[in-house]
Amino acid sequence: MKQFMHDLLLVAKKDLRIEIRSRVIINQVVPFAILVLVLFGFALDADQKTLRTFSPGLFWIAVLLSLLLAIQRSVSLETVNDSLTGLKLAGLSPVAIFFGKSIAIFTQIVFLELLLTGGIIIFYGSVIEDPALWVVAGLVTALAVSVTGTLYGALASGLEVRETLLPILLLPVLAPVLIGATKAYSGALGETVSNGWQWTGLLSLFALIAATLGSLAYGVLVEE
Amino acid sequence: MNVIELRGAMVFLGRFPALAGVNLTVESGEIVALQGANGAGKTTLLKLCAGLLPLGSGSGKVLGHDLFTEQQSIRRSVAMLGHTSGLYEDLTARENVIFWAQASGLDKATAHERAENAIRRMGVEERLLSLPVSRLSAGQKRRTSLASLTVRRPELWLLDEPHSGLDQDGREAIDSFIKEVVGVGGTVIIASHELDRVSSLSPRVITVAGGIALENEDQ
């Protein structure tokens, strides 16, 4: 267990250090996510009341689109110079690699959620009425999309058409997460009377199943 | 002691037999050169010996571990330098070497100590250690890669085209490193197109062609 945690934290810290160093998240992913929020505002040509109503869905679509960039980046770290072979030869547990990479993506998504929360408050005039629900649903959803994204990133990593195939494979799988997270955030913003905590419970179940399946399948996928 | 023992080893990439029945024995402390055309099976043979590809049929042992059942044990005792550097471009040379030391299970203090020793041994220039790997020359990257592998203290070295893309100094550094590894009891297998170069390092040259390994009798 000690060795597992050592390997997991080593991979997570390495990925995060590279992201901080390269500034891809700050210089590319964050501006992209903010741009998506702003463009939704233009596309809907709506007043703030309409935007507030749709803001939970727009928020999570912006997160999911940005997630694709974060996953592509996470996969490319190991494939550009075939560092994944080195990880295999070093004897790192595939499960530790899976969770290490998931934690790195999770951290980036949480950071992005914080910024986008500021974005919908500023651009759409949203007001968070249940901050606890907002935080818990945000963390659980970030976990669900991170572990699912890491798994699908590994699935697509050996393919030459990875960049175009990954969204096609991943987004349909994350559709239930999008629905659940939107319902939970609608509740947290007081836009609907939906029971946000029940949706958060369902999201937790999705995250648990995805983490379990991911930890079982990741080793097989990276060996192929 | 035999470091590698392969008998009728076959490896399939899909349905294609990339290795079609290789018989090979390598003893401890040997330098063995593999030569052959592109696609002949040299890299596949190295990957099989590293435990990175499954043995399709036949039998094989590497460092006493069975290739069918003990791939993980083989991997931990083998270093493989492939066509790519295996380094993270946005980390510095020093950070890379320390990372790979820690990845092999060493604690932080030991990893730092071994990394500094490996960096010195491989002659990575001090002024370059704090630069991202993306800004290093091909030669310095190769030295950093070797330093990253050295920290694990492997018993078997599998080098795939180690001289490619290097200038004369870099090539000589690789040759010195190989001699040093063998001097301390290590075993090295080199896949290369540069027969003259590897012949000077090793009296034993094996030609790989069509997925079969043939000992060069005239060496």
Tab-separated table of C-alpha atoms in Angstrom:
chain	number	residue	atom	x	y	z
A	1	MET	CA	0.000	0.000	0.000
A	2	LYS	CA	2.872	2.363	0.877
A	3	GLN	CA	4.540	1.663	-2.460
A	4	PHE	CA	1.205	2.140	-4.246
A	5	MET	CA	0.720	5.582	-2.659
A	6	HIS	CA	4.347	6.482	-3.459
A	7	ASP	CA	3.843	5.605	-7.138
A	8	LEU	CA	0.439	7.317	-7.324
A	9	LEU	CA	1.688	10.593	-5.841
A	10	LEU	CA	4.853	10.467	-7.943
A	11	VAL	CA	2.846	10.289	-11.187
A	12	ALA	CA	0.317	12.919	-10.039
A	13	LYS	CA	3.019	15.374	-8.923
A	14	LYS	CA	4.986	14.830	-12.115
A	15	ASP	CA	1.960	15.548	-14.340
A	16	LEU	CA	0.997	18.629	-12.321
A	17	ARG	CA	4.563	19.937	-12.308
A	18	ILE	CA	4.681	19.595	-16.093
A	19	GLU	CA	1.332	21.391	-16.459
A	20	ILE	CA	2.447	24.244	-14.201
A	21	ARG	CA	5.766	24.458	-16.057
A	22	SER	CA	4.279	24.345	-19.555
A	23	ARG	CA	1.377	26.692	-18.663
A	24	VAL	CA	-0.881	24.928	-21.169
A	25	ILE	CA	-3.785	25.038	-18.699
A	26	ILE	CA	-3.349	28.737	-17.946
A	27	ASN	CA	-2.522	29.849	-21.489
A	28	GLN	CA	-4.802	27.584	-23.499
A	29	VAL	CA	-7.385	25.577	-21.558
A	30	VAL	CA	-8.638	28.377	-19.284
A	31	PRO	CA	-8.992	30.961	-22.082
A	32	PHE	CA	-10.753	28.303	-24.163
A	33	ALA	CA	-13.246	27.579	-21.345
A	34	ILE	CA	-13.939	31.271	-20.725
A	35	LEU	CA	-14.352	31.810	-24.456
A	36	VAL	CA	-16.928	29.008	-24.595
A	37	LEU	CA	-18.920	30.724	-21.808
A	38	VAL	CA	-18.796	34.072	-23.606
A	39	LEU	CA	-19.704	32.552	-26.976
A	40	PHE	CA	-22.721	30.832	-25.443
A	41	GLY	CA	-23.842	34.271	-24.321
A	42	PHE	CA	-23.516	35.601	-27.876
A	43	ALA	CA	-25.103	32.527	-29.465
A	44	LEU	CA	-28.166	32.588	-27.236
A	45	ASP	CA	-28.482	36.340	-27.704
A	46	ALA	CA	-30.185	36.341	-24.357
A	47	ASP	CA	-30.686	38.596	-21.408
A	48	GLN	CA	-29.118	37.658	-18.088
A	49	LYS	CA	-32.299	35.942	-16.855
A	50	THR	CA	-32.209	33.393	-19.691
A	51	LEU	CA	-28.464	32.897	-19.286
A	52	ARG	CA	-28.913	32.337	-15.530
A	53	THR	CA	-31.501	29.643	-16.269
A	54	PHE	CA	-29.182	27.826	-18.645
A	55	SER	CA	-25.951	28.565	-16.786
A	56	PRO	CA	-25.599	25.117	-15.089
A	57	GLY	CA	-25.725	23.335	-18.471
A	58	LEU	CA	-23.457	25.882	-20.146
A	59	PHE	CA	-21.018	25.610	-17.227
A	60	TRP	CA	-20.704	21.844	-17.546
A	61	ILE	CA	-20.475	21.887	-21.349
A	62	ALA	CA	-17.568	24.324	-20.995
A	63	VAL	CA	-15.980	21.979	-18.430
A	64	LEU	CA	-16.396	18.884	-20.618
A	65	LEU	CA	-14.975	20.582	-23.719
A	66	SER	CA	-11.983	21.774	-21.673
A	67	LEU	CA	-11.625	18.285	-20.188
A	68	LEU	CA	-10.950	16.944	-23.682
A	69	LEU	CA	-7.935	19.250	-23.971
A	70	ALA	CA	-6.650	18.223	-20.532
A	71	ILE	CA	-6.947	14.521	-21.396
A	72	GLN	CA	-5.255	14.909	-24.781
A	73	ARG	CA	-2.436	16.670	-22.970
A	74	SER	CA	-2.208	14.006	-20.248
A	75	VAL	CA	-1.986	11.240	-22.865
A	76	SER	CA	0.582	13.066	-24.968
A	77	LEU	CA	2.923	13.449	-21.952
A	78	GLU	CA	3.467	9.690	-21.988
A	79	THR	CA	3.370	9.113	-25.743
A	80	VAL	CA	5.552	11.898	-27.209
A	81	ASN	CA	8.832	10.308	-26.089
A	82	ASP	CA	7.341	6.923	-25.170
A	83	SER	CA	7.777	7.575	-21.458
A	84	LEU	CA	5.026	5.027	-20.821
A	85	THR	CA	7.494	2.260	-21.679
A	86	GLY	CA	9.808	3.659	-19.006
A	87	LEU	CA	6.972	3.605	-16.467
A	88	LYS	CA	6.310	-0.044	-17.327
A	89	LEU	CA	9.990	-0.965	-17.044
A	90	ALA	CA	10.290	0.877	-13.735
A	91	GLY	CA	7.673	-1.522	-12.403
A	92	LEU	CA	5.034	1.079	-11.527
A	93	SER	CA	1.639	-0.442	-10.888
A	94	PRO	CA	-0.790	0.404	-13.730
A	95	VAL	CA	-3.440	1.123	-11.094
A	96	ALA	CA	-1.132	3.684	-9.464
A	97	ILE	CA	-0.441	5.270	-12.869
A	98	PHE	CA	-4.200	5.383	-13.557
A	99	PHE	CA	-5.061	7.091	-10.284
A	100	GLY	CA	-1.993	9.351	-10.421
A	101	LYS	CA	-2.976	10.668	-13.841
A	102	SER	CA	-6.621	10.920	-12.752
A	103	ILE	CA	-5.654	13.022	-9.716
A	104	ALA	CA	-3.646	15.384	-11.921
A	105	ILE	CA	-6.625	15.854	-14.271
A	106	PHE	CA	-8.991	16.151	-11.283
A	107	THR	CA	-6.866	19.002	-9.863
A	108	GLN	CA	-6.909	20.825	-13.194
A	109	ILE	CA	-10.677	20.403	-13.556
A	110	VAL	CA	-11.325	21.697	-10.027
A	111	PHE	CA	-9.123	24.719	-10.806
A	112	LEU	CA	-11.096	25.250	-14.011
A	113	GLU	CA	-14.422	24.926	-12.171
A	114	LEU	CA	-13.330	27.658	-9.750
A	115	LEU	CA	-12.566	30.026	-12.613
A	116	LEU	CA	-15.751	29.150	-14.500
A	117	THR	CA	-17.779	29.725	-11.330
A	118	GLY	CA	-16.391	33.255	-11.348
A	119	GLY	CA	-17.218	33.382	-15.074
A	120	ILE	CA	-20.933	32.575	-14.711
A	121	ILE	CA	-21.255	34.951	-11.760
A	122	ILE	CA	-19.686	37.794	-13.763
A	123	PHE	CA	-21.049	37.093	-17.254
A	124	TYR	CA	-24.434	35.506	-16.467
A	125	GLY	CA	-25.194	37.117	-13.095
A	126	SER	CA	-25.689	33.713	-11.415
A	127	VAL	CA	-26.045	33.514	-7.624
A	128	ILE	CA	-25.034	30.404	-5.670
A	129	GLU	CA	-27.782	29.717	-3.153
A	130	ASP	CA	-26.471	26.382	-1.821
A	131	PRO	CA	-22.653	26.643	-1.657
A	132	ALA	CA	-22.234	23.208	-0.001
A	133	LEU	CA	-24.094	21.484	-2.834
A	134	TRP	CA	-22.127	23.526	-5.360
A	135	VAL	CA	-18.794	22.421	-3.889
A	136	VAL	CA	-19.669	18.747	-3.312
A	137	ALA	CA	-21.339	18.286	-6.715
A	138	GLY	CA	-18.395	20.068	-8.351
A	139	LEU	CA	-15.845	17.791	-6.692
A	140	VAL	CA	-17.778	14.581	-7.372
A	141	THR	CA	-18.347	15.503	-11.008
A	142	ALA	CA	-14.662	16.418	-11.409
A	143	LEU	CA	-13.767	12.986	-10.034
A	144	ALA	CA	-16.211	11.204	-12.356
A	145	VAL	CA	-14.977	12.954	-15.500
A	146	SER	CA	-11.302	12.629	-14.502
A	147	VAL	CA	-11.301	8.864	-14.021
A	148	THR	CA	-13.493	8.298	-17.094
A	149	GLY	CA	-11.322	10.632	-19.151
A	150	THR	CA	-8.094	8.955	-18.050
A	151	LEU	CA	-9.483	5.553	-19.023
A	152	TYR	CA	-10.696	6.703	-22.436
A	153	GLY	CA	-7.457	8.609	-22.979
A	154	ALA	CA	-5.585	5.319	-22.573
A	155	LEU	CA	-8.074	3.597	-24.873
A	156	ALA	CA	-7.457	6.124	-27.639
A	157	SER	CA	-3.729	6.614	-26.951
A	158	GLY	CA	-2.495	4.028	-29.434
A	159	LEU	CA	-4.592	5.399	-32.267
A	160	GLU	CA	-3.281	7.840	-34.853
A	161	VAL	CA	-6.666	9.586	-34.966
A	162	ARG	CA	-6.714	10.065	-31.187
A	163	GLU	CA	-7.510	13.796	-31.276
A	164	THR	CA	-10.684	13.321	-33.287
A	165	LEU	CA	-11.714	9.956	-31.901
A	166	LEU	CA	-11.474	10.790	-28.200
A	167	PRO	CA	-14.456	13.216	-28.149
A	168	ILE	CA	-16.576	10.742	-30.127
A	169	LEU	CA	-15.779	7.967	-27.646
A	170	LEU	CA	-15.857	9.986	-24.439
A	171	LEU	CA	-18.664	12.525	-24.716
A	172	PRO	CA	-21.530	9.984	-25.098
A	173	VAL	CA	-20.228	8.130	-22.023
A	174	LEU	CA	-20.179	11.387	-20.066
A	175	ALA	CA	-23.713	12.372	-21.138
A	176	PRO	CA	-25.252	10.997	-17.885
A	177	VAL	CA	-22.660	12.976	-15.902
A	178	LEU	CA	-23.586	16.120	-17.824
A	179	ILE	CA	-27.268	15.567	-17.010
A	180	GLY	CA	-26.636	14.817	-13.333
A	181	ALA	CA	-24.199	17.676	-12.814
A	182	THR	CA	-26.517	20.129	-14.571
A	183	LYS	CA	-29.443	19.059	-12.353
A	184	ALA	CA	-27.290	19.306	-9.222
A	185	TYR	CA	-26.030	22.776	-10.141
A	186	SER	CA	-29.562	23.918	-11.078
A	187	GLY	CA	-30.510	23.049	-7.518
A	188	ALA	CA	-27.463	24.818	-6.098
A	189	LEU	CA	-28.273	27.973	-8.097
A	190	GLY	CA	-31.960	27.786	-7.108
A	191	GLU	CA	-32.967	27.819	-10.775
A	192	THR	CA	-35.139	24.700	-10.427
A	193	VAL	CA	-36.593	22.716	-7.563
A	194	SER	CA	-34.598	19.593	-8.508
A	195	ASN	CA	-33.074	17.705	-5.589
A	196	GLY	CA	-29.449	18.447	-6.198
A	197	TRP	CA	-28.205	16.122	-3.450
A	198	GLN	CA	-29.919	13.103	-5.017
A	199	TRP	CA	-28.265	13.905	-8.341
A	200	THR	CA	-24.955	14.294	-6.510
A	201	GLY	CA	-25.501	10.822	-5.045
A	202	LEU	CA	-25.963	9.426	-8.544
A	203	LEU	CA	-22.823	11.224	-9.699
A	204	SER	CA	-20.927	9.642	-6.789
A	205	LEU	CA	-22.124	6.212	-7.901
A	206	PHE	CA	-20.966	6.931	-11.465
A	207	ALA	CA	-17.568	8.081	-10.160
A	208	LEU	CA	-17.200	4.948	-8.050
A	209	ILE	CA	-18.082	2.614	-10.931
A	210	ALA	CA	-15.830	4.514	-13.366
A	211	ALA	CA	-12.904	4.451	-10.895
A	212	THR	CA	-13.340	0.712	-10.309
A	213	LEU	CA	-13.646	-0.164	-13.993
A	214	GLY	CA	-10.795	2.198	-14.850
A	215	SER	CA	-8.429	0.661	-12.317
A	216	LEU	CA	-9.234	-2.807	-13.673
A	217	ALA	CA	-9.010	-1.923	-17.370
A	218	TYR	CA	-6.170	0.620	-17.485
A	219	GLY	CA	-3.405	-1.969	-17.130
A	220	VAL	CA	-4.794	-4.019	-20.005
A	221	LEU	CA	-5.146	-0.937	-22.217
A	222	VAL	CA	-1.592	0.341	-21.699
A	223	GLU	CA	-0.174	-3.120	-22.344
A	224	GLU	CA	-1.902	-3.320	-25.744
B	1	MET	CA	25.350	-17.692	-16.219
B	2	ASN	CA	23.003	-17.204	-19.163
B	3	VAL	CA	21.298	-13.823	-19.107
B	4	ILE	CA	19.110	-14.601	-22.106
B	5	GLU	CA	17.951	-18.019	-23.279
B	6	LEU	CA	15.486	-18.121	-26.167
B	7	ARG	CA	14.361	-21.345	-27.854
B	8	GLY	CA	12.122	-21.112	-30.914
B	9	ALA	CA	10.824	-17.764	-29.673
B	10	MET	CA	7.990	-16.356	-31.741
B	11	VAL	CA	6.326	-12.978	-31.327
B	12	PHE	CA	3.178	-12.046	-33.197
B	13	LEU	CA	2.168	-8.471	-33.950
B	14	GLY	CA	-1.458	-9.145	-34.802
B	15	ARG	CA	-1.207	-12.189	-37.043
B	16	PHE	CA	2.212	-11.239	-38.391
B	17	PRO	CA	5.104	-13.242	-36.928
B	18	ALA	CA	7.596	-10.438	-36.180
B	19	LEU	CA	9.918	-13.051	-34.693
B	20	ALA	CA	9.688	-16.427	-36.352
B	21	GLY	CA	11.545	-18.828	-34.073
B	22	VAL	CA	14.602	-17.170	-32.562
B	23	ASN	CA	17.244	-19.233	-30.777
B	24	LEU	CA	19.595	-17.067	-28.778
B	25	THR	CA	21.817	-17.464	-25.742
B	26	VAL	CA	23.632	-14.515	-24.195
B	27	GLU	CA	25.975	-14.927	-21.269
B	28	SER	CA	26.558	-12.472	-18.460
B	29	GLY	CA	29.112	-9.766	-19.269
B	30	GLU	CA	28.732	-10.109	-23.041
B	31	ILE	CA	28.221	-7.363	-25.580
B	32	VAL	CA	26.072	-8.631	-28.428
B	33	ALA	CA	25.406	-6.605	-31.557
B	34	LEU	CA	22.236	-7.124	-33.571
B	35	GLN	CA	22.297	-6.003	-37.166
B	36	GLY	CA	19.693	-6.190	-39.868
B	37	ALA	CA	17.511	-4.183	-42.209
B	38	ASN	CA	14.616	-2.034	-41.044
B	39	GLY	CA	11.694	-4.249	-40.068
B	40	ALA	CA	13.889	-7.322	-39.675
B	41	GLY	CA	12.848	-7.784	-36.057
B	42	LYS	CA	15.712	-6.218	-34.055
B	43	THR	CA	13.514	-3.904	-31.990
B	44	THR	CA	10.938	-6.664	-31.507
B	45	LEU	CA	13.678	-8.941	-30.183
B	46	LEU	CA	14.836	-6.236	-27.751
B	47	LYS	CA	11.274	-5.604	-26.585
B	48	LEU	CA	10.729	-9.327	-26.068
B	49	CYS	CA	13.882	-9.485	-23.936
B	50	ALA	CA	12.641	-6.482	-21.934
B	51	GLY	CA	9.356	-8.231	-21.169
B	52	LEU	CA	7.437	-5.620	-23.145
B	53	LEU	CA	6.033	-8.008	-25.750
B	54	PRO	CA	4.395	-11.349	-25.040
B	55	LEU	CA	6.096	-14.536	-26.181
B	56	GLY	CA	3.753	-16.123	-28.746
B	57	SER	CA	5.336	-19.557	-28.722
B	58	GLY	CA	8.626	-21.249	-27.919
B	59	SER	CA	10.315	-20.705	-24.591
B	60	GLY	CA	12.523	-18.073	-23.051
B	61	LYS	CA	14.193	-16.869	-19.903
B	62	VAL	CA	15.738	-13.478	-19.192
B	63	LEU	CA	17.893	-13.123	-16.080
B	64	GLY	CA	16.477	-16.440	-14.922
B	65	HIS	CA	12.864	-15.223	-15.173
B	66	ASP	CA	10.400	-16.954	-17.461
B	67	LEU	CA	9.173	-14.772	-20.326
B	68	PHE	CA	5.671	-16.242	-20.127
B	69	THR	CA	5.038	-15.837	-16.419
B	70	GLU	CA	7.537	-13.373	-14.952
B	71	GLN	CA	7.487	-10.358	-17.256
B	72	GLN	CA	7.221	-7.900	-14.363
B	73	SER	CA	10.380	-9.250	-12.697
B	74	ILE	CA	12.238	-9.000	-16.003
B	75	ARG	CA	11.156	-5.402	-16.557
B	76	ARG	CA	12.538	-4.250	-13.212
B	77	SER	CA	16.011	-5.636	-14.002
B	78	VAL	CA	16.292	-4.388	-17.566
B	79	ALA	CA	17.080	-0.980	-19.052
B	80	MET	CA	15.952	-0.225	-22.573
B	81	LEU	CA	17.045	2.785	-24.577
B	82	GLY	CA	14.697	3.032	-27.538
B	83	HIS	CA	14.435	5.316	-30.538
B	84	THR	CA	12.885	8.004	-28.346
B	85	SER	CA	14.409	9.554	-25.235
B	86	GLY	CA	11.750	8.433	-22.753
B	87	LEU	CA	12.142	11.844	-21.067
B	88	TYR	CA	9.558	14.482	-20.180
B	89	GLU	CA	10.284	17.527	-22.329
B	90	ASP	CA	8.977	20.127	-19.846
B	91	LEU	CA	10.975	18.809	-16.895
B	92	THR	CA	14.651	19.646	-16.495
B	93	ALA	CA	17.339	17.035	-17.040
B	94	ARG	CA	17.884	16.776	-13.267
B	95	GLU	CA	14.139	16.479	-12.547
B	96	ASN	CA	13.861	13.727	-15.138
B	97	VAL	CA	16.678	11.660	-13.661
B	98	ILE	CA	15.308	12.097	-10.120
B	99	PHE	CA	11.805	11.164	-11.296
B	100	TRP	CA	13.011	7.939	-12.889
B	101	ALA	CA	15.031	7.110	-9.779
B	102	GLN	CA	11.945	7.564	-7.607
B	103	ALA	CA	9.824	5.647	-10.109
B	104	SER	CA	12.064	2.636	-9.602
B	105	GLY	CA	11.009	2.626	-5.950
B	106	LEU	CA	13.855	4.572	-4.340
B	107	ASP	CA	13.112	6.938	-1.470
B	108	LYS	CA	13.643	10.648	-2.047
B	109	ALA	CA	17.112	10.938	-0.456
B	110	THR	CA	18.521	7.858	-2.204
B	111	ALA	CA	16.957	8.928	-5.494
B	112	HIS	CA	18.608	12.347	-5.314
B	113	GLU	CA	21.973	10.829	-4.434
B	114	ARG	CA	21.857	8.257	-7.226
B	115	ALA	CA	20.607	10.848	-9.699
B	116	GLU	CA	23.519	13.185	-8.988
B	117	ASN	CA	25.976	10.299	-9.360
B	118	ALA	CA	24.378	9.185	-12.620
B	119	ILE	CA	24.394	12.720	-14.015
B	120	ARG	CA	28.093	13.085	-13.223
B	121	ARG	CA	28.878	9.651	-14.620
B	122	MET	CA	27.103	10.361	-17.901
B	123	GLY	CA	28.728	13.781	-18.232
B	124	VAL	CA	25.563	15.849	-18.538
B	125	GLU	CA	26.834	19.423	-18.404
B	126	GLU	CA	26.053	21.194	-15.098
B	127	ARG	CA	24.846	24.382	-16.806
B	128	LEU	CA	22.250	22.366	-18.741
B	129	LEU	CA	20.763	20.534	-15.778
B	130	SER	CA	18.243	23.234	-14.975
B	131	LEU	CA	17.018	23.587	-18.552
B	132	PRO	CA	13.919	21.816	-19.825
B	133	VAL	CA	14.867	18.701	-21.767
B	134	SER	CA	13.193	20.191	-24.854
B	135	ARG	CA	16.076	22.666	-25.050
B	136	LEU	CA	18.874	20.085	-24.908
B	137	SER	CA	20.812	18.793	-27.911
B	138	ALA	CA	20.316	15.207	-29.104
B	139	GLY	CA	23.601	14.203	-27.471
B	140	GLN	CA	22.733	15.718	-24.096
B	141	LYS	CA	19.273	14.126	-24.248
B	142	ARG	CA	20.867	10.733	-24.885
B	143	ARG	CA	23.211	11.227	-21.929
B	144	THR	CA	20.243	12.231	-19.752
B	145	SER	CA	18.294	9.164	-20.905
B	146	LEU	CA	21.205	6.912	-19.999
B	147	ALA	CA	21.537	8.653	-16.607
B	148	SER	CA	17.807	8.021	-16.035
B	149	LEU	CA	18.338	4.334	-16.763
B	150	THR	CA	21.575	4.053	-14.773
B	151	VAL	CA	19.874	5.034	-11.491
B	152	ARG	CA	17.958	1.752	-11.579
B	153	ARG	CA	21.201	-0.254	-11.705
B	154	PRO	CA	19.917	-2.728	-14.290
B	155	GLU	CA	21.677	-5.999	-15.026
B	156	LEU	CA	20.785	-6.105	-18.711
B	157	TRP	CA	21.010	-3.153	-21.131
B	158	LEU	CA	19.064	-3.197	-24.386
B	159	LEU	CA	20.142	-0.353	-26.649
B	160	ASP	CA	18.263	0.339	-29.858
B	161	GLU	CA	20.321	2.448	-32.278
B	162	PRO	CA	22.170	4.207	-29.424
B	163	HIS	CA	24.526	6.097	-31.766
B	164	SER	CA	21.922	7.518	-34.130
B	165	GLY	CA	21.752	11.300	-34.385
B	166	LEU	CA	24.886	11.854	-32.307
B	167	ASP	CA	28.085	13.667	-33.171
B	168	GLN	CA	31.525	12.064	-32.784
B	169	ASP	CA	31.847	13.021	-29.100
B	170	GLY	CA	28.417	11.634	-28.365
B	171	ARG	CA	29.197	8.367	-30.125
B	172	GLU	CA	32.421	7.944	-28.235
B	173	ALA	CA	30.615	8.687	-24.952
B	174	ILE	CA	28.132	5.910	-25.737
B	175	ASP	CA	30.974	3.491	-26.535
B	176	SER	CA	32.754	4.353	-23.263
B	177	PHE	CA	29.520	3.866	-21.353
B	178	ILE	CA	28.956	0.422	-22.897
B	179	LYS	CA	32.489	-0.667	-22.022
B	180	GLU	CA	32.013	0.650	-18.488
B	181	VAL	CA	28.738	-1.285	-18.059
B	182	VAL	CA	30.366	-4.519	-19.165
B	183	GLY	CA	33.365	-3.777	-16.975
B	184	VAL	CA	31.183	-3.926	-13.894
B	185	GLY	CA	29.490	-7.163	-14.933
B	186	GLY	CA	26.557	-5.859	-16.936
B	187	THR	CA	25.347	-7.333	-20.207
B	188	VAL	CA	24.600	-5.208	-23.279
B	189	ILE	CA	22.689	-5.944	-26.449
B	190	ILE	CA	22.921	-3.296	-29.149
B	191	ALA	CA	20.700	-3.114	-32.200
B	192	SER	CA	22.387	-1.012	-34.837
B	193	HIS	CA	22.768	-0.359	-38.524
B	194	GLU	CA	26.347	0.773	-37.964
B	195	LEU	CA	28.130	-2.543	-38.196
B	196	ASP	CA	31.635	-1.068	-38.160
B	197	ARG	CA	30.954	0.819	-34.952
B	198	VAL	CA	29.341	-2.042	-33.046
B	199	SER	CA	31.867	-4.569	-34.356
B	200	SER	CA	34.593	-2.602	-32.620
B	201	LEU	CA	32.688	-3.025	-29.353
B	202	SER	CA	31.652	-6.619	-29.729
B	203	PRO	CA	33.174	-9.708	-31.294
B	204	ARG	CA	29.722	-11.240	-31.442
B	205	VAL	CA	27.397	-9.984	-34.164
B	206	ILE	CA	24.007	-11.517	-34.845
B	207	THR	CA	22.099	-10.816	-38.021
B	208	VAL	CA	18.342	-10.556	-37.706
B	209	ALA	CA	16.480	-11.135	-40.947
B	210	GLY	CA	12.873	-12.073	-41.538
B	211	GLY	CA	12.305	-12.527	-37.829
B	212	ILE	CA	15.121	-15.034	-37.437
B	213	ALA	CA	18.459	-14.472	-35.668
B	214	LEU	CA	21.587	-15.877	-37.329
B	215	GLU	CA	25.010	-15.936	-35.686
B	216	ASN	CA	27.723	-14.404	-37.884
B	217	GLU	CA	30.303	-17.189	-38.115
B	218	ASP	CA	33.008	-14.989	-39.670
B	219	GLN	CA	33.264	-12.729	-36.603
